[in-house]
Structure formats: C-alpha cells, structure tokens
Short mmCIF file of C-alpha atoms in Angstrom, two decimals:
data_model
loop_
_atom_site.label_atom_id
_atom_site.label_comp_id
_atom_site.label_asym_id
_atom_site.label_seq_id
_atom_site.Cartn_x
_atom_site.Cartn_y
_atom_site.Cartn_z
CA UNK S 1241 23.07 2.42 -9.49
CA UNK S 1242 24.07 -0.56 -7.36
CA UNK S 1243 21.34 -2.26 -5.35
CA UNK S 1244 22.49 -2.18 -1.70
CA UNK S 1245 22.82 -5.48 0.12
CA UNK S 1246 21.92 -5.94 3.81
CA UNK S 1247 20.29 -2.53 4.10
CA UNK S 1248 17.35 -3.74 6.21
CA UNK S 1249 14.43 -3.06 3.88
CA UNK S 1250 11.13 -1.59 5.07
CA UNK S 1251 8.27 -3.07 3.04
CA UNK S 1252 5.06 -1.05 3.27
CA UNK S 1253 2.89 -3.87 1.91
CA UNK S 1254 3.48 -7.25 3.57
CA UNK S 1255 0.64 -9.73 4.03
CA UNK S 1256 -0.01 -13.33 5.00
CA UNK S 1257 -1.10 -16.35 2.93
CA UNK S 1258 -4.48 -18.05 2.83
CA UNK S 1259 -5.06 -21.74 3.40
CA UNK S 1260 -7.94 -22.03 0.92
CA UNK S 1261 -9.54 -20.29 -2.03
CA UNK S 1262 -12.68 -19.77 0.04
CA UNK S 1263 -10.73 -17.89 2.71
CA UNK S 1264 -9.15 -15.74 0.02
CA UNK S 1265 -12.49 -14.87 -1.60
CA UNK S 1266 -13.96 -13.94 1.80
CA UNK S 1267 -11.29 -11.25 2.20
CA UNK S 1268 -12.71 -9.35 -0.77
CA UNK S 1269 -16.37 -9.84 0.12
CA UNK S 1270 -16.71 -6.18 1.14
CA UNK S 1271 -16.45 -5.21 -2.55
CA UNK S 1272 -19.03 -7.70 -3.85
CA UNK S 1273 -21.87 -5.12 -4.15
CA UNK S 1274 -19.73 -3.27 -6.72
CA UNK S 1275 -19.24 -6.19 -9.10
CA UNK S 1276 -21.32 -6.40 -12.28
CA UNK S 1277 -19.40 -8.53 -14.79
CA UNK S 1278 -19.83 -12.29 -14.70
CA UNK S 1279 -16.12 -13.11 -14.75
CA UNK S 1280 -15.43 -11.17 -11.56
CA UNK S 1281 -18.50 -12.56 -9.81
CA UNK S 1282 -18.12 -16.22 -10.78
CA UNK S 1283 -14.53 -16.95 -11.74
CA UNK S 1284 -11.99 -14.65 -10.12
CA UNK S 1285 -10.44 -15.55 -6.77
CA UNK S 1286 -9.80 -11.84 -6.20
CA UNK S 1287 -11.22 -8.90 -8.15
CA UNK S 1288 -8.05 -7.84 -9.99
CA UNK S 1289 -6.95 -11.39 -10.79
CA UNK S 1290 -6.78 -10.72 -14.53
CA UNK S 1291 -3.81 -8.40 -13.88
CA UNK S 1292 -1.64 -10.86 -11.93
CA UNK S 1293 -0.09 -14.27 -12.62
CA UNK S 1294 1.22 -16.96 -10.28
CA UNK S 1295 0.04 -15.23 -7.12
CA UNK S 1296 1.87 -16.94 -4.19
CA UNK S 1297 -0.81 -16.56 -1.53
CA UNK S 1298 -2.30 -20.01 -0.83
CA UNK S 1299 -0.43 -22.51 1.37
CA UNK S 1300 -1.24 -25.90 2.96
CA UNK S 1301 -3.73 -25.81 5.81
CA UNK S 1302 -1.14 -26.77 8.45
CA UNK S 1303 1.09 -23.76 7.61
CA UNK S 1304 1.67 -21.05 10.21
CA UNK S 1305 1.07 -17.93 8.08
CA UNK S 1306 3.16 -15.65 10.28
CA UNK S 1307 6.22 -17.90 10.27
CA UNK S 1308 5.82 -18.50 6.52
CA UNK S 1309 5.79 -14.77 5.77
CA UNK S 1310 8.65 -14.06 8.19
CA UNK S 1311 10.82 -16.71 6.48
CA UNK S 1312 10.25 -14.97 3.13
CA UNK S 1313 11.10 -11.61 4.66
CA UNK S 1314 14.34 -13.03 6.05
CA UNK S 1315 15.21 -14.61 2.71
CA UNK S 1316 14.97 -11.28 0.89
CA UNK S 1317 16.38 -8.93 3.50
CA UNK S 1318 13.17 -7.27 4.70
CA UNK S 1319 13.76 -5.97 8.21
CA UNK S 1320 10.27 -4.57 8.84
CA UNK S 1321 6.94 -5.19 7.16
CA UNK S 1322 3.84 -3.03 7.47
CA UNK S 1323 0.87 -5.34 7.53
CA UNK S 1324 -2.88 -5.14 7.94
CA UNK S 1325 -4.76 -4.49 11.15
CA UNK S 1326 -6.46 -7.83 11.60
CA UNK S 1327 -6.08 -10.86 13.88
CA UNK S 1328 -3.06 -12.27 12.04
CA UNK S 1329 -1.31 -8.91 11.79
CA UNK S 1330 -1.90 -8.14 15.46
CA UNK S 1331 -0.56 -11.57 16.43
CA UNK S 1332 2.48 -11.09 14.18
CA UNK S 1333 3.29 -7.81 15.89
CA UNK S 1334 2.94 -9.44 19.32
CA UNK S 1335 5.32 -12.25 18.38
CA UNK S 1336 7.81 -10.06 16.54
CA UNK S 1337 7.42 -6.43 17.59
CA UNK S 1338 10.69 -5.51 15.91
CA UNK S 1339 9.61 -6.96 12.54
CA UNK S 1340 5.98 -5.94 12.02
CA UNK S 1341 4.03 -2.70 12.23
CA UNK S 1342 0.30 -2.27 11.69
CA UNK S 1343 -1.72 -0.23 9.22
CA UNK S 1344 -5.43 0.32 9.83
CA UNK S 1345 -7.65 0.07 6.75
CA UNK S 1346 -10.88 2.09 6.56
CA UNK S 1347 -13.48 -0.28 5.09
CA UNK S 1348 -16.56 1.93 5.24
CA UNK S 1349 -15.93 5.61 4.73
CA UNK S 1350 -19.70 6.09 4.49
CA UNK S 1351 -19.79 5.41 8.25
CA UNK S 1352 -17.94 8.61 8.98
CA UNK S 1353 -17.81 8.57 12.77
CA UNK S 1354 -17.34 4.79 12.86
CA UNK S 1355 -14.23 5.26 10.74
CA UNK S 1356 -12.90 8.03 12.97
CA UNK S 1357 -13.48 5.97 16.12
CA UNK S 1358 -11.86 2.95 14.50
CA UNK S 1359 -8.69 4.91 13.77
CA UNK S 1360 -8.44 6.34 17.26
CA UNK S 1361 -9.19 3.02 18.96
CA UNK S 1362 -6.65 1.13 16.86
CA UNK S 1363 -4.02 3.75 17.60
CA UNK S 1364 -4.64 3.53 21.33
CA UNK S 1365 -4.99 -0.25 21.54
CA UNK S 1366 -2.33 -1.52 19.13
CA UNK S 1367 -0.12 1.38 18.09
CA UNK S 1368 -1.00 1.50 14.39
CA UNK S 1369 1.50 3.51 12.34
CA UNK S 1370 -0.71 4.39 9.38
CA UNK S 1371 -4.22 4.50 7.96
CA UNK S 1372 -5.22 3.26 4.52
CA UNK S 1373 -8.26 3.66 2.30
CA UNK S 1374 -9.40 2.36 -1.09
CA UNK S 1375 -11.84 5.01 -2.38
CA UNK S 1376 -13.19 2.95 -5.30
CA UNK S 1377 -13.73 -0.05 -3.04
CA UNK S 1378 -16.17 1.71 -0.72
CA UNK S 1379 -19.88 1.04 -1.17
CA UNK S 1380 -21.18 3.43 -2.23
CA UNK S 1381 -17.90 4.68 -3.65
CA UNK S 1382 -16.33 7.70 -1.95
CA UNK S 1383 -13.99 10.07 -3.79
CA UNK S 1384 -10.61 11.14 -2.46
CA UNK S 1385 -11.92 14.69 -1.97
CA UNK S 1386 -15.44 13.77 -0.79
CA UNK S 1387 -16.59 15.57 2.39
CA UNK S 1388 -17.02 12.15 4.04
CA UNK S 1389 -13.26 11.72 3.85
CA UNK S 1390 -12.44 14.94 5.65
CA UNK S 1391 -13.08 13.69 9.22
CA UNK S 1392 -10.84 10.71 8.41
CA UNK S 1393 -8.07 13.04 7.27
CA UNK S 1394 -8.57 15.18 10.37
CA UNK S 1395 -8.31 12.09 12.60
CA UNK S 1396 -5.02 11.20 10.91
CA UNK S 1397 -3.65 14.67 11.61
CA UNK S 1398 -4.81 14.52 15.23
CA UNK S 1399 -3.28 11.06 15.72
CA UNK S 1400 -0.11 11.99 13.79
CA UNK S 1401 -0.62 9.21 11.26
CA UNK S 1402 0.08 9.12 7.50
CA UNK S 1403 -2.71 7.96 5.21
CA UNK S 1404 -2.16 5.62 2.26
CA UNK S 1405 -4.69 6.21 -0.54
CA UNK S 1406 -5.27 4.24 -3.73
CA UNK S 1407 -5.01 6.62 -6.68
CA UNK S 1408 -5.35 6.18 -10.43
CA UNK S 1409 -7.38 3.76 -12.54
CA UNK S 1410 -8.67 1.03 -10.28
CA UNK S 1411 -7.75 -2.59 -11.04
CA UNK S 1412 -11.06 -4.31 -10.26
CA UNK S 1413 -13.83 -3.75 -12.81
CA UNK S 1414 -15.59 -0.82 -11.21
CA UNK S 1415 -15.67 2.95 -11.87
CA UNK S 1416 -12.42 4.86 -11.29
CA UNK S 1417 -13.71 8.43 -10.85
CA UNK S 1418 -13.15 8.44 -7.04
CA UNK S 1419 -9.40 7.99 -7.56
CA UNK S 1420 -8.60 10.63 -10.17
CA UNK S 1421 -5.20 11.98 -9.13
CA UNK S 1422 -6.26 15.62 -9.54
CA UNK S 1423 -8.52 15.14 -6.48
CA UNK S 1424 -5.42 15.04 -4.27
CA UNK S 1425 -4.72 18.70 -4.99
CA UNK S 1426 -7.66 19.97 -2.93
CA UNK S 1427 -7.00 17.57 -0.05
CA UNK S 1428 -3.34 18.63 0.17
CA UNK S 1429 -4.49 22.25 0.18
CA UNK S 1430 -7.04 21.74 2.95
CA UNK S 1431 -4.77 19.52 5.10
CA UNK S 1432 -1.24 20.96 4.95
CA UNK S 1433 -0.24 18.91 8.03
CA UNK S 1434 -1.37 15.59 6.56
CA UNK S 1435 1.13 13.08 5.15
CA UNK S 1436 -0.37 11.27 2.16
CA UNK S 1437 1.15 8.28 0.35
CA UNK S 1438 -0.52 7.20 -2.89
CA UNK S 1439 -0.91 3.48 -3.59
CA UNK S 1440 -1.27 1.38 -6.74
CA UNK S 1441 0.41 3.58 -9.28
CA UNK S 1442 -1.59 6.75 -10.05
CA UNK S 1443 -1.72 5.64 -13.69
CA UNK S 1444 -2.37 7.07 -16.22
CA UNK S 1445 -1.78 10.31 -14.32
CA UNK S 1446 1.66 9.53 -12.89
CA UNK S 1447 3.11 12.71 -14.43
CA UNK S 1448 0.40 14.69 -12.65
CA UNK S 1449 1.27 12.86 -9.41
CA UNK S 1450 4.87 14.03 -9.84
CA UNK S 1451 3.72 17.61 -10.41
CA UNK S 1452 1.61 17.47 -7.24
CA UNK S 1453 4.47 15.98 -5.21
CA UNK S 1454 6.66 18.86 -6.31
CA UNK S 1455 3.95 21.23 -5.14
CA UNK S 1456 2.86 19.65 -1.85
CA UNK S 1457 5.47 18.67 0.81
CA UNK S 1458 3.21 16.08 2.44
CA UNK S 1459 2.43 14.08 -0.71
CA UNK S 1460 4.37 10.86 -1.42
CA UNK S 1461 4.16 7.82 -3.72
CA UNK S 1462 4.67 4.12 -2.98
CA UNK S 1463 5.17 1.33 -5.50
CA UNK S 1464 2.46 -1.04 -4.23
CA UNK S 1465 1.15 -3.71 -6.61
CA UNK S 1466 3.74 -2.91 -9.30
CA UNK S 1467 6.42 -5.29 -10.51
CA UNK S 1468 9.62 -3.22 -10.69
CA UNK S 1469 10.00 -3.52 -14.46
CA UNK S 1470 6.65 -1.73 -14.70
CA UNK S 1471 7.48 1.24 -12.45
CA UNK S 1472 6.30 4.32 -14.37
CA UNK S 1473 9.19 6.14 -16.02
CA UNK S 1474 8.00 9.48 -14.63
CA UNK S 1475 8.33 8.07 -11.10
CA UNK S 1476 11.82 6.67 -11.69
CA UNK S 1477 12.96 9.97 -13.20
CA UNK S 1478 11.48 11.94 -10.31
CA UNK S 1479 13.17 9.72 -7.71
CA UNK S 1480 16.50 10.24 -9.45
CA UNK S 1481 16.15 14.01 -9.47
CA UNK S 1482 14.08 16.08 -7.05
CA UNK S 1483 11.98 13.26 -5.58
CA UNK S 1484 14.43 11.01 -3.77
CA UNK S 1485 12.63 11.70 -0.48
CA UNK S 1486 9.13 11.12 -1.91
CA UNK S 1487 9.19 7.58 -3.40
CA UNK S 1488 8.79 4.58 -1.06
CA UNK S 1489 9.09 0.85 -1.65
CA UNK S 1490 5.89 -1.12 -1.15
CA UNK S 1491 5.47 -4.66 -2.36
CA UNK S 1492 2.29 -6.66 -2.77
CA UNK S 1493 3.31 -9.92 -1.17
CA UNK S 1494 1.72 -12.39 -1.18
CA UNK S 1495 -1.47 -10.78 -2.51
CA UNK S 1496 -0.13 -10.29 -6.01
CA UNK S 1497 3.65 -10.47 -6.49
CA UNK S 1498 6.33 -12.76 -5.06
CA UNK S 1499 9.30 -11.26 -3.28
CA UNK S 1500 11.56 -13.19 -5.61
CA UNK S 1501 10.09 -11.32 -8.56
CA UNK S 1502 10.17 -8.00 -6.72
CA UNK S 1503 13.85 -8.09 -5.90
CA UNK S 1504 15.08 -9.90 -9.00
CA UNK S 1505 13.41 -7.33 -11.25
CA UNK S 1506 14.43 -4.45 -9.00
CA UNK S 1507 18.08 -5.32 -9.40
CA UNK S 1508 17.77 -5.87 -13.15
CA UNK S 1509 15.37 -3.15 -14.30
CA UNK S 1510 15.30 -0.18 -11.91
CA UNK S 1511 18.02 2.41 -12.67
CA UNK S 1512 17.94 4.34 -9.41
CA UNK S 1513 21.03 6.36 -8.59
CA UNK S 1514 23.10 5.18 -5.64
CA UNK S 1515 21.81 7.84 -3.25
CA UNK S 1516 18.18 6.93 -4.00
CA UNK S 1517 18.28 3.26 -2.97
CA UNK S 1518 18.61 3.74 0.83
CA UNK S 1519 15.84 6.33 0.82
CA UNK S 1520 13.55 4.20 -1.37
CA UNK S 1521 14.08 0.94 0.50
CA UNK S 1522 14.30 2.17 4.09
CA UNK S 1523 14.79 5.78 5.09
CA UNK S 1524 11.67 7.34 3.58
CA UNK S 1525 9.45 4.71 5.19
CA UNK S 1526 11.07 5.26 8.58
CA UNK S 1527 10.45 8.99 8.33
CA UNK S 1528 6.86 8.70 7.09
CA UNK S 1529 5.96 6.08 9.72
CA UNK S 1530 7.97 7.93 12.39
CA UNK S 1531 10.14 4.94 13.32
CA UNK S 1532 13.55 5.66 14.80
CA UNK S 1533 16.84 3.96 13.98
CA UNK S 1534 16.33 1.54 16.86
CA UNK S 1535 13.36 0.06 14.98
CA UNK S 1536 9.66 -0.37 15.72
CA UNK S 1537 10.09 -2.57 18.79
CA UNK S 1538 12.35 -0.13 20.63
#
C-alpha cells in the first residue's frame, strides 16, 4: 500500500488560477439562469462554494497562470495535466506540449449540432483528447440519457474520444435528476464503443456505479472534486479488487482543492494495494486518453 514516488502522475483535472474574483465569477456565468437561492446569486464566488474551503485559485494580477500551475505540478510530481479547452489551456499546450493535454467541454447540449461541430473542430484544430459535459449545468438541463446527448456520444465514438460526465447529486443548488447514475446503463447499452468516465463522485449511488462498471467495459470513474479522505469506500474497495483498471486520479486544482491536500491525504488515507497505485495515478489515464509511453508531445 505504498504510495509510489516519481511515477509521473497524470492528473485529469488541472486548471489555472484567476487574478480577480470578478474573473472567477465570469467563468460560471453560463449557469446563472439555473440559480434561485439568494446565497448562490449574491454571495458565492462559485456555485458550489459551500462545499469547499481555502480554494487556492486567485493569484496576484502580475502572475503568469501557466507558469504558476506548472510549478505546482512539478512540486507534486504531476507529469501531465488535462486542462480545459480555452485560451489559457491552448497556450499552455503550445508552450509545453509534453505537459498539457486538452479536454473540450460541451457548454450547450441543447445546441445539438453546434456541440457536434465544436467537438470535431477542436479535435482537428488542437488535438483534444477528451470531451466533457455537465448535464445539470446545461440550460435547460439535459439528462445523461436524453436524446440530445446521443449525437454528442456518436461524435465521440467517431472521433475516438472518451467522454467525461458529471454523475450523482450535483454540488450547486439545482436539480440533480439529469445525473442519476442509473441513466448511464442505457447509454452504455446503446454505445458499446464509447469510453465514459464519470466525474464528481456518483454519490449517493457509488455502489450502483461499481455495479455498472462491472457490467460495462467502457465505463470508468475518476476522483474529481474529492479530497482523498472522502473517496467513497465502495470505490476504494472496487479498485483494490476487480476495478484496478477502472478508477482514475483526477484532482480539482485550483478550482477546489490544493495539490498539497490531495497528495498529503492520499498518502495518509487511501489504502490502495501496491498494484493499484500505478494504474490509478498514470496507466489508466494513458490508456483512456490513448497516450503512449513517450508522452503527449511525442
């Protein structure tokens, strides 16, 4: 159960800091039509703020966000970070093609063909390695198994891209019905070639997520937005038994959790067996993202 040093970690959730609260709030503006409670609308810097403490994501205005994030990656042994498909992420990949890969986020699943074109264009222009979607954050909300999602899944299959999907009770104060874990069952059935990675925990249906991962070869789970001491026990047990190839490390830096907390808690609280650690921290991500041993810049 020894945490491996110098393994070259692949983090599936690396971001960049903001230089002001206003810049941070603007990032979440796409969800504003969904807010109803006064605290979210008037007080929170980001819509799940009540769940996180000491978020390390605002830096002085003269900070280079790419160099700041890269220094933190180096400090904690992260070899490659998957980051968002935006101006800063694209620039980071240009500067350091061996350290950053890009994930395209679907922001408006209600614009079905716009989403499909966006995926294909981002793949062709900048070599994205994944697609992501937040079903509860769409406006109007779009369920995991909604017909509007099917062309997006088909585009991922055609472009040979995995899709990362938020599943479980949503953090921001909005309805959670689009992300009920049972909805994955039908999608896995209809798209046997699709690789799916769930994000943000699948709680309180993590045991169901394990059952579905046992059933469907293409279904995986990543630990995004969870401090390691809060990893669901069902997920830890599954990784240590039949699921070593299905559980992937994904942080939430700097959007919610510091890397110091991630790796300090991981070493102290996560009882993975020795053979699980390399898969969890590196090998599963390389396989899902289809990155060879030479790395993403090769």
